[in-house]
Amino acid sequence: MKQIYVNGQFQNATTDEKIQVVNPATEEFISEVPKAGEQDVNQAISAAKQVQSSWEKKPPVERAEYALSISRSIKNHKQTLQELLMQEQGKTESMAEAELDMTIDYFSYMAGFARHLEGDVIPSDRPNETMMLIKKPIGIVGGVVPWNFPLMVLARKAAPAIVTGCPVIIKPSQETPLTALKLAEIIHDEVELPAGTFQVITGSGSSVGTPLASHPDVAMISLTGSFAAGSKVMEAAAKHVIKVNLELGGKAPAIVSDEADLDLAVEKVIASRVVNSGQVCTNAERVYVHENVAEPFIQKLTEKMSKVSYGNPLAETGLDMGPLINKEQLDSVEQAVNQAVEAGAKVETGGQKGEASTGYYYEPTVLTNLEEGMDILASEIFGPVLPVDTYQDFDEVIRRANASDYGLSSSIFTKNYNEVMRAVNELKFGEVFVNREHFEALQGFHAGWRKSGIGGADGKYGIEEFLGTTVAYMEYSTK
């Protein structure tokens, strides 16, 4: 896996620099991959341009067969990819299996749109004229993939690109490039996509991401990552007014009403926080519980969070969490909690790095005694930390939930129909989960408000991101 995948073949990068990949559970070296550069990006774009016309002209059902074939191949290699996910990203066995299942489903689900890439026919204001809206592939797509779901999010970029006829160039995270390269190997050996339609280039944001986002022949750059990364991509894309599709950070609120089923709320809030060790942009990042039920809720939450198990997924089974991705992430979570405590927050459970001598572990943590305006309630914390604050009335909690730079996901726990309807209509977030955990479905539309992104993914609206529209004015004569 020490080569990049360009124009249907594995080849050496034009640079000698390497990126080391480390197991976050043990801090042990796994492998190294090329830190490719602008010349490699240009080669990939040239290959994509060469195949673009013939690829676009294939009937969508033919392109969909490739997506279905990829889905089947991933299923056949599920165990290998699952172990690689556990190794390079620190996923638990159950979470790695879930990601593989979602990836398999995503390619097959998107293939189903092959006969539904529909335009429209509109009556003209003029006599003897019909207007036709025709959907076409947008062109070459650059897909920048994060480390927290390196296969599932790759599928989010690649599957709709393949079905719509857009050559796609994937830049995986430098933390988790091995799964993407392994998938490229599987596709190369078993699927035989036309050369240039699917390519994988490893590297850093500056060495690969920026040249990809700023290249005039790229039609769209689709990035899932941090707000900082999204801002840099927007800046690079602006040079040639390239379309951006961005899924960025989140600070999802979970509202627990005094009419909630508290046991259900505790179960689902924890599930919404510790999944993937708290490293998901849709995770519940702040809890607002009604003051009338705050005491029993916090007691139940603390008890359950203290029992969340974590460790090395390759050495232990049945774990709830693995490690954080790297030392930088671990230090950032520790700093956020320490600052909150210094500002007056109370640690109900956790609040420390894990006891293991190696690996990047942080204890499942509950914080209370918070005040509005604290940074722990405002800044994204990519780790298993739950700040819990109280509220008095529904107007107040809606205001506080919406008072965020981010607007990706949110949730409410209540048996009150009016509270549900108010939350669904008044929370300014791309997703509102009602009495359930924060995890989106592939047939929905995963999109954020404010600094959480531009555009979206999944479902019929997600695939439209990969399509451009041409309006044909069809005038005819009756003579």
XYZ file of C-alpha atoms in Angstrom:
479
model
C 0.000 0.000 0.000
C 2.928 2.315 -0.608
C 1.649 3.625 -3.922
C -1.147 5.894 -5.091
C -3.884 4.784 -7.481
C -3.937 6.872 -10.659
C -5.370 6.150 -14.107
C -6.266 2.552 -13.332
C -2.928 1.516 -11.868
C -0.864 1.738 -8.711
C 2.217 3.904 -9.127
C 4.845 5.699 -7.119
C 4.176 9.290 -6.193
C 6.382 11.947 -7.739
C 7.649 12.900 -4.274
C 9.753 10.845 -1.868
C 7.951 12.043 1.240
C 5.962 9.537 3.288
C 3.145 9.648 5.820
C 3.342 7.246 8.736
C 0.165 5.501 9.825
C -0.112 4.646 13.524
C -2.521 2.449 15.478
C -4.180 4.904 17.921
C -4.919 2.109 20.393
C -1.256 1.179 20.837
C 0.729 4.020 19.203
C 2.473 1.355 17.114
C 3.592 1.973 13.535
C 1.399 0.195 10.971
C 2.611 1.327 7.578
C 3.517 4.341 5.511
C 1.964 5.841 2.396
C 3.152 8.428 -0.119
C 2.736 12.099 0.617
C 1.833 12.899 -2.964
C 1.999 16.375 -4.443
C 0.594 18.706 -7.067
C 2.165 16.824 -9.970
C 0.348 13.653 -8.901
C -2.923 15.556 -8.636
C -2.426 16.957 -12.127
C -1.812 13.462 -13.508
C -5.024 12.205 -11.922
C -7.022 15.126 -13.297
C -5.565 14.534 -16.774
C -6.656 10.893 -16.560
C -10.120 11.947 -15.420
C -10.405 14.431 -18.300
C -9.390 11.769 -20.792
C -12.172 9.405 -19.705
C -14.794 12.012 -18.847
C -16.600 12.156 -22.188
C -16.931 8.400 -22.687
C -17.861 7.910 -19.024
C -20.649 10.489 -19.209
C -22.078 8.869 -22.329
C -22.507 5.452 -20.748
C -26.137 4.797 -19.789
C -26.639 5.322 -16.039
C -27.717 1.692 -15.613
C -24.312 0.572 -16.915
C -22.505 2.836 -14.478
C -24.780 1.579 -11.704
C -23.591 -1.962 -12.386
C -20.096 -0.846 -11.378
C -21.476 0.525 -8.099
C -23.283 -2.761 -7.448
C -20.121 -4.681 -8.237
C -18.161 -2.535 -5.775
C -20.806 -3.233 -3.134
C -20.485 -6.984 -3.683
C -16.688 -6.858 -3.624
C -16.643 -4.926 -0.354
C -18.952 -7.553 1.120
C -16.592 -10.306 -0.028
C -13.644 -8.547 1.632
C -15.565 -7.312 4.655
C -13.411 -9.032 7.272
C -10.144 -7.679 5.859
C -11.470 -4.126 5.617
C -13.051 -4.368 9.064
C -9.760 -5.367 10.694
C -7.973 -2.564 8.851
C -10.534 -0.045 10.128
C -10.022 -1.285 13.682
C -6.282 -1.044 13.285
C -5.812 2.363 11.687
C -8.790 4.228 13.162
C -9.297 2.428 16.477
C -12.911 1.487 15.844
C -14.544 -1.134 18.013
C -15.453 -4.381 16.287
C -19.167 -3.551 16.267
C -18.582 -0.030 14.949
C -16.206 -1.227 12.227
C -18.735 -3.832 11.147
C -21.467 -1.188 11.109
C -19.353 1.101 8.930
C -18.707 -1.711 6.459
C -22.411 -2.539 6.327
C -23.248 1.112 5.678
C -20.611 1.297 2.947
C -21.935 -1.839 1.254
C -25.489 -0.486 1.445
C -24.472 2.937 0.170
C -23.045 1.723 -3.124
C -26.067 -0.491 -3.793
C -28.533 2.208 -2.695
C -27.011 4.838 -4.970
C -27.054 2.374 -7.871
C -30.834 2.401 -7.565
C -30.935 6.016 -8.736
C -29.704 5.057 -12.209
C -33.251 5.197 -13.585
C -34.216 8.220 -11.503
C -31.766 10.901 -12.650
C -34.784 12.816 -13.783
C -35.170 16.234 -15.321
C -38.463 17.993 -15.987
C -40.714 19.316 -18.731
C -42.235 22.765 -18.206
C -44.812 24.661 -20.295
C -43.373 27.810 -21.813
C -44.961 31.256 -21.668
C -44.627 31.322 -25.450
C -46.879 29.487 -27.870
C -45.413 26.483 -29.663
C -42.589 26.023 -27.193
C -41.751 23.457 -24.528
C -39.025 23.812 -21.911
C -36.986 20.770 -20.934
C -34.755 20.608 -17.847
C -32.006 18.083 -18.533
C -29.766 16.694 -15.769
C -26.117 16.090 -16.678
C -22.982 14.959 -14.807
C -21.345 17.999 -13.242
C -17.832 16.844 -14.175
C -14.695 15.833 -12.301
C -15.220 15.590 -8.535
C -12.591 15.803 -5.820
C -13.581 13.927 -2.673
C -11.785 14.821 0.563
C -12.511 12.125 3.142
C -12.123 12.390 6.954
C -10.567 9.878 9.332
C -13.629 9.151 11.489
C -15.538 7.199 8.808
C -12.904 6.599 6.125
C -14.940 4.076 4.115
C -18.499 5.248 4.644
C -17.708 8.843 3.698
C -15.618 7.653 0.761
C -18.772 5.889 -0.430
C -20.691 9.157 0.008
C -18.337 10.782 -2.475
C -17.638 7.908 -4.852
C -20.984 6.111 -5.201
C -23.047 9.079 -6.464
C -20.120 10.178 -8.635
C -19.963 6.772 -10.319
C -23.722 6.537 -10.871
C -24.032 10.073 -12.265
C -20.968 9.765 -14.510
C -18.500 12.023 -12.702
C -14.863 10.863 -12.527
C -13.885 11.045 -8.853
C -10.501 11.600 -7.218
C -10.391 10.597 -3.550
C -8.017 12.154 -1.048
C -8.236 10.091 2.155
C -7.218 11.456 5.531
C -3.544 11.070 6.279
C -4.597 9.427 9.558
C -6.536 6.631 7.810
C -5.355 6.158 4.214
C -4.962 2.376 4.279
C -8.631 1.468 3.946
C -9.026 3.715 0.893
C -5.981 2.184 -0.781
C -7.191 -1.319 0.043
C -10.554 -0.495 -1.500
C -8.772 0.812 -4.598
C -6.906 -2.495 -4.798
C -10.164 -4.457 -4.532
C -11.825 -2.307 -7.191
C -8.798 -2.638 -9.467
C -8.691 -6.430 -9.145
C -12.397 -7.225 -9.220
C -14.476 -4.372 -10.635
C -12.325 -3.031 -13.455
C -13.756 0.447 -13.565
C -12.585 2.383 -16.628
C -9.200 3.947 -15.902
C -9.491 7.465 -14.522
C -13.039 7.150 -13.197
C -11.948 6.320 -9.627
C -8.561 7.383 -8.267
C -6.990 7.594 -4.806
C -4.168 9.978 -3.917
C -2.712 10.058 -0.407
C -1.186 13.188 1.035
C -1.789 16.176 3.246
C -4.321 18.939 2.851
C -1.695 21.294 1.485
C 0.059 18.771 -0.768
C -3.056 17.177 -2.326
C -6.227 18.840 -1.050
C -5.378 22.388 -2.080
C -4.124 21.533 -5.606
C -7.238 19.415 -6.114
C -9.617 22.127 -4.908
C -7.957 24.874 -6.928
C -7.593 23.067 -10.257
C -9.672 24.700 -13.021
C -10.740 21.332 -14.470
C -12.370 20.158 -11.232
C -16.118 20.808 -11.251
C -16.828 20.160 -7.577
C -14.859 19.565 -4.415
C -16.727 17.575 -1.777
C -15.150 17.680 1.676
C -16.140 16.195 4.990
C -14.022 17.573 7.801
C -13.478 20.448 10.169
C -14.620 24.036 9.727
C -10.965 25.050 9.311
C -10.445 22.505 6.528
C -13.668 23.571 4.826
C -12.633 27.219 4.919
C -9.309 26.407 3.262
C -11.026 24.392 0.548
C -13.488 27.223 -0.107
C -10.610 29.651 -0.407
C -8.788 27.384 -2.860
C -11.941 26.689 -4.890
C -12.814 30.379 -5.107
C -9.888 30.965 -7.456
C -11.832 29.285 -10.278
C -15.334 29.487 -8.731
C -15.431 25.710 -8.253
C -18.559 24.334 -6.613
C -18.052 23.209 -3.012
C -19.998 20.582 -1.108
C -19.030 20.775 2.555
C -20.015 18.767 5.620
C -18.192 20.364 8.521
C -18.396 20.440 12.299
C -21.289 20.243 14.701
C -22.309 21.077 18.250
C -25.513 19.084 18.440
C -27.910 19.865 21.295
C -30.026 17.176 22.943
C -33.103 18.531 24.725
C -34.539 16.406 27.545
C -38.020 17.584 28.499
C -39.706 17.123 31.866
C -42.133 14.947 29.894
C -39.408 12.658 28.568
C -38.937 8.973 29.228
C -35.735 9.485 31.217
C -34.429 5.943 30.820
C -34.871 6.186 27.055
C -33.278 9.635 26.994
C -30.252 8.432 28.956
C -29.802 5.416 26.696
C -30.064 7.397 23.471
C -28.007 10.393 24.625
C -25.145 8.087 25.612
C -25.447 6.222 22.315
C -25.310 9.615 20.599
C -22.104 10.547 22.403
C -19.823 7.558 22.814
C -20.272 6.098 19.322
C -16.863 6.103 17.619
C -15.401 7.430 20.888
C -17.333 10.681 20.493
C -15.650 11.449 17.183
C -18.712 12.071 15.022
C -19.889 15.487 13.870
C -23.521 14.539 14.564
C -22.800 13.395 18.138
C -24.811 14.893 20.985
C -22.366 17.558 22.178
C -24.477 19.375 24.779
C -27.516 18.351 26.796
C -30.229 20.691 28.032
C -32.440 18.989 30.622
C -35.510 20.563 32.229
C -34.754 21.593 35.799
C -37.716 19.562 37.107
C -36.062 16.297 36.054
C -32.406 17.340 36.081
C -31.467 15.508 39.277
C -32.754 12.030 38.330
C -31.592 12.421 34.736
C -28.045 13.392 35.709
C -27.916 10.582 38.261
C -28.981 7.991 35.691
C -26.718 9.464 33.015
C -23.682 9.497 35.295
C -24.260 5.918 36.398
C -24.539 4.658 32.821
C -21.634 6.740 31.482
C -19.354 5.453 34.236
C -19.984 1.918 32.948
C -19.067 2.664 29.323
C -16.169 0.356 28.471
C -13.168 1.357 26.400
C -9.856 -0.140 25.341
C -7.908 -1.665 22.463
C -10.453 -3.088 19.991
C -7.920 -5.575 18.615
C -7.214 -6.976 22.083
C -10.640 -6.828 23.757
C -14.149 -7.671 22.616
C -17.480 -6.121 23.545
C -16.074 -2.615 23.986
C -18.249 0.494 23.781
C -15.360 2.731 22.701
C -11.866 2.625 21.338
C -9.193 5.348 21.446
C -9.231 8.860 20.069
C -7.471 9.207 16.742
C -4.188 10.793 17.880
C -2.388 12.621 20.666
C -3.420 16.029 19.351
C -7.081 15.049 19.619
C -6.585 13.574 23.084
C -4.820 16.708 24.319
C -7.550 18.913 22.866
C -10.295 17.003 24.729
C -8.303 17.109 27.953
C -7.737 20.849 27.584
C -11.436 21.516 26.935
C -12.482 19.628 30.071
C -9.784 21.236 32.225
C -10.812 24.718 31.074
C -14.446 23.953 31.885
C -13.511 22.735 35.367
C -11.408 25.839 35.959
C -14.452 27.912 34.956
C -16.604 26.146 37.552
C -17.873 22.960 35.889
C -18.312 19.875 38.050
C -17.068 16.467 36.913
C -19.751 13.875 37.649
C -17.719 11.021 36.154
C -14.551 10.716 34.087
C -12.632 13.878 33.382
C -9.251 12.219 32.880
C -7.125 10.527 30.277
C -7.417 6.749 30.269
C -5.117 4.737 32.517
C -3.477 2.749 29.704
C 0.232 3.467 29.309
C -0.120 3.578 25.527
C -2.950 4.650 23.264
C -5.040 7.805 23.083
C -7.870 7.135 25.535
C -10.149 9.533 27.371
C -12.663 8.543 30.023
C -16.396 8.884 29.308
C -17.173 12.177 31.018
C -20.219 14.040 32.324
C -19.939 17.713 33.290
C -22.538 19.747 35.193
C -22.757 23.113 36.982
C -22.387 24.970 33.712
C -23.179 28.524 32.732
C -24.402 29.862 29.420
C -21.450 31.153 27.421
C -18.962 28.531 28.596
C -16.739 27.317 25.773
C -17.578 23.681 26.539
C -21.146 24.485 25.406
C -20.005 26.326 22.276
C -16.940 24.649 20.746
C -16.968 21.216 19.152
C -15.372 18.576 21.388
C -14.422 15.482 19.394
C -14.432 13.078 22.328
C -16.680 11.289 24.875
C -17.572 14.369 26.922
C -21.171 15.327 27.774
C -21.783 18.796 29.232
C -25.251 18.904 30.831
C -27.049 22.166 31.564
C -30.590 22.886 32.748
C -33.436 24.998 31.399
C -36.728 26.351 32.734
C -39.030 26.872 29.754
C -39.249 25.739 26.154
C -38.688 29.144 24.565
C -35.429 29.393 26.473
C -34.111 25.991 25.426
C -34.953 26.540 21.756
C -33.090 29.855 21.864
C -30.058 28.310 23.556
C -29.988 25.313 21.245
C -30.041 27.584 18.192
C -27.411 29.947 19.618
C -24.552 28.066 17.979
C -22.167 28.610 15.094
C -23.070 25.095 13.985
C -26.317 23.637 12.702
C -25.857 19.997 11.735
C -27.829 17.758 14.116
C -30.111 18.092 17.133
C -32.528 15.991 19.158
C -35.425 16.181 21.573
C -36.707 13.666 24.104
C -40.308 14.179 25.125
C -43.769 12.590 25.068
C -45.345 15.997 24.472
C -46.587 16.293 20.875
C -46.516 20.090 20.910
C -42.902 20.126 22.080
C -41.985 17.713 19.302
C -43.649 19.859 16.666
C -42.089 23.035 17.997
C -38.644 21.429 18.001
C -39.019 20.089 14.470
C -40.143 23.490 13.216
C -38.035 25.835 15.353
C -34.665 24.106 15.732
C -32.416 25.466 12.988
C -30.463 22.321 12.240
C -30.191 20.028 9.256
C -31.438 17.087 11.318
C -33.803 16.795 14.274
C -33.942 13.372 15.916
C -37.034 12.694 18.031
C -36.658 10.223 20.912
C -33.773 8.446 19.193
C -30.009 8.527 18.834
C -28.153 10.871 16.485
C -27.416 8.792 13.381
C -28.685 9.631 9.936
C -30.188 7.318 7.317
C -28.806 7.029 3.793
C -32.172 7.924 2.226
C -32.356 11.208 4.140
C -30.424 14.395 3.376
C -27.390 14.987 5.573
C -26.842 18.740 5.463
C -25.847 21.455 7.886
C -26.813 25.045 8.553
C -24.465 27.911 9.338
C -20.831 26.816 9.778
C -21.779 23.145 9.518
C -21.562 23.189 5.766
C -22.843 23.903 2.282
C -24.927 21.449 0.291
C -25.468 17.938 1.568
C -25.318 14.201 0.984
C -27.562 11.135 0.847
C -30.888 10.407 -0.776
C -32.319 11.972 -3.909
C -31.235 15.468 -2.904
C -27.680 14.326 -2.215
C -27.194 12.780 -5.633
C -28.375 16.021 -7.251
C -25.202 17.667 -5.930
C -23.374 15.721 -8.657
C -25.656 16.915 -11.454
C -25.827 20.117 -13.446
C -28.971 21.371 -15.173
C -29.396 22.459 -18.774
C -32.650 24.121 -19.839
C -33.572 23.439 -23.468
C -36.122 25.805 -25.065
C -37.844 23.683 -27.717
C -39.718 25.916 -30.146
C -41.686 24.201 -32.876
C -43.913 25.112 -35.809
C -47.511 24.085 -36.393
C -47.253 24.739 -40.148
